[in-house]
Tab-separated table of C-alpha atoms in Angstrom:
chain	number	residue	atom	x	y	z
A	1455	UNK	CA	120.152	53.098	49.090
A	1456	UNK	CA	123.507	52.812	50.867
A	1457	UNK	CA	123.990	54.820	54.062
A	1458	UNK	CA	127.218	56.025	55.630
A	1459	UNK	CA	127.153	56.634	59.400
A	1460	UNK	CA	129.575	58.708	61.456
A	1461	UNK	CA	130.484	58.927	65.144
A	1462	UNK	CA	130.666	62.735	65.129
A	1463	UNK	CA	129.890	65.764	63.015
A	1464	UNK	CA	133.608	66.467	62.565
A	1465	UNK	CA	134.196	62.950	61.218
A	1466	UNK	CA	131.282	63.417	58.809
A	1467	UNK	CA	132.448	66.829	57.566
A	1468	UNK	CA	135.964	65.460	57.008
A	1469	UNK	CA	134.518	62.572	54.977
A	1470	UNK	CA	132.346	64.936	52.916
A	1471	UNK	CA	135.325	67.231	52.247
A	1472	UNK	CA	137.391	64.264	51.044
A	1473	UNK	CA	134.636	62.813	48.833
A	1474	UNK	CA	132.608	65.725	47.443
A	1475	UNK	CA	133.366	66.446	43.794
A	1476	UNK	CA	132.703	70.187	44.069
A	1477	UNK	CA	131.521	72.904	46.431
A	1478	UNK	CA	127.872	72.464	45.454
A	1479	UNK	CA	127.931	68.772	46.290
A	1480	UNK	CA	129.721	69.544	49.569
A	1481	UNK	CA	126.931	71.953	50.563
A	1482	UNK	CA	124.156	69.515	49.612
A	1483	UNK	CA	125.731	66.682	51.601
A	1484	UNK	CA	126.410	68.936	54.592
A	1485	UNK	CA	122.770	70.048	54.636
A	1486	UNK	CA	121.612	66.435	54.330
A	1487	UNK	CA	123.847	65.559	57.283
A	1488	UNK	CA	122.354	68.385	59.354
A	1489	UNK	CA	118.754	67.397	58.566
A	1490	UNK	CA	119.442	63.724	59.264
A	1491	UNK	CA	120.862	64.630	62.660
A	1492	UNK	CA	117.958	66.946	63.495
A	1493	UNK	CA	115.300	64.363	62.563
A	1494	UNK	CA	117.047	61.089	63.514
A	1495	UNK	CA	119.670	62.177	66.086
A	1496	UNK	CA	122.319	60.255	64.097
A	1497	UNK	CA	124.991	61.554	61.746
A	1498	UNK	CA	124.510	59.736	58.445
A	1499	UNK	CA	124.287	60.291	54.701
A	1500	UNK	CA	122.284	58.550	51.990
A	1501	UNK	CA	125.082	57.958	49.498
A	1502	UNK	CA	122.656	57.676	46.601
A	1503	UNK	CA	122.367	61.452	46.992
A	1504	UNK	CA	125.995	61.868	45.874
A	1505	UNK	CA	124.814	61.420	42.298
A	1506	UNK	CA	122.217	64.141	42.705
A	1507	UNK	CA	122.683	67.313	40.741
A	1508	UNK	CA	121.843	70.773	41.992
A	1509	UNK	CA	119.889	72.734	39.388
A	1510	UNK	CA	119.196	76.408	39.831
A	1511	UNK	CA	116.082	77.766	38.216
A	1512	UNK	CA	115.814	81.370	37.096
A	1513	UNK	CA	112.384	82.944	36.902
A	1514	UNK	CA	111.965	84.774	33.607
A	1515	UNK	CA	109.158	87.342	33.715
A	1516	UNK	CA	109.061	87.565	29.898
A	1517	UNK	CA	108.464	83.892	29.169
A	1518	UNK	CA	108.803	80.351	30.488
A	1519	UNK	CA	111.221	79.433	33.238
A	1520	UNK	CA	114.621	78.258	32.143
A	1521	UNK	CA	117.200	76.102	33.856
A	1522	UNK	CA	120.730	77.370	34.316
């Protein structure tokens, strides 16, 4: 998995803003950046995560769960 490192949070957020395809992807990458900094004390992203898709699941009390 390819990683992208940054010197500062501002540099990272600018890169995410320029490269995220939509608001959902921006939020996912920003959260990944925050967690990576908290746990590793380095601003970086796993770029394989850019292909990840956010799926919201709605709980249906009348039947099985369905994906939106």
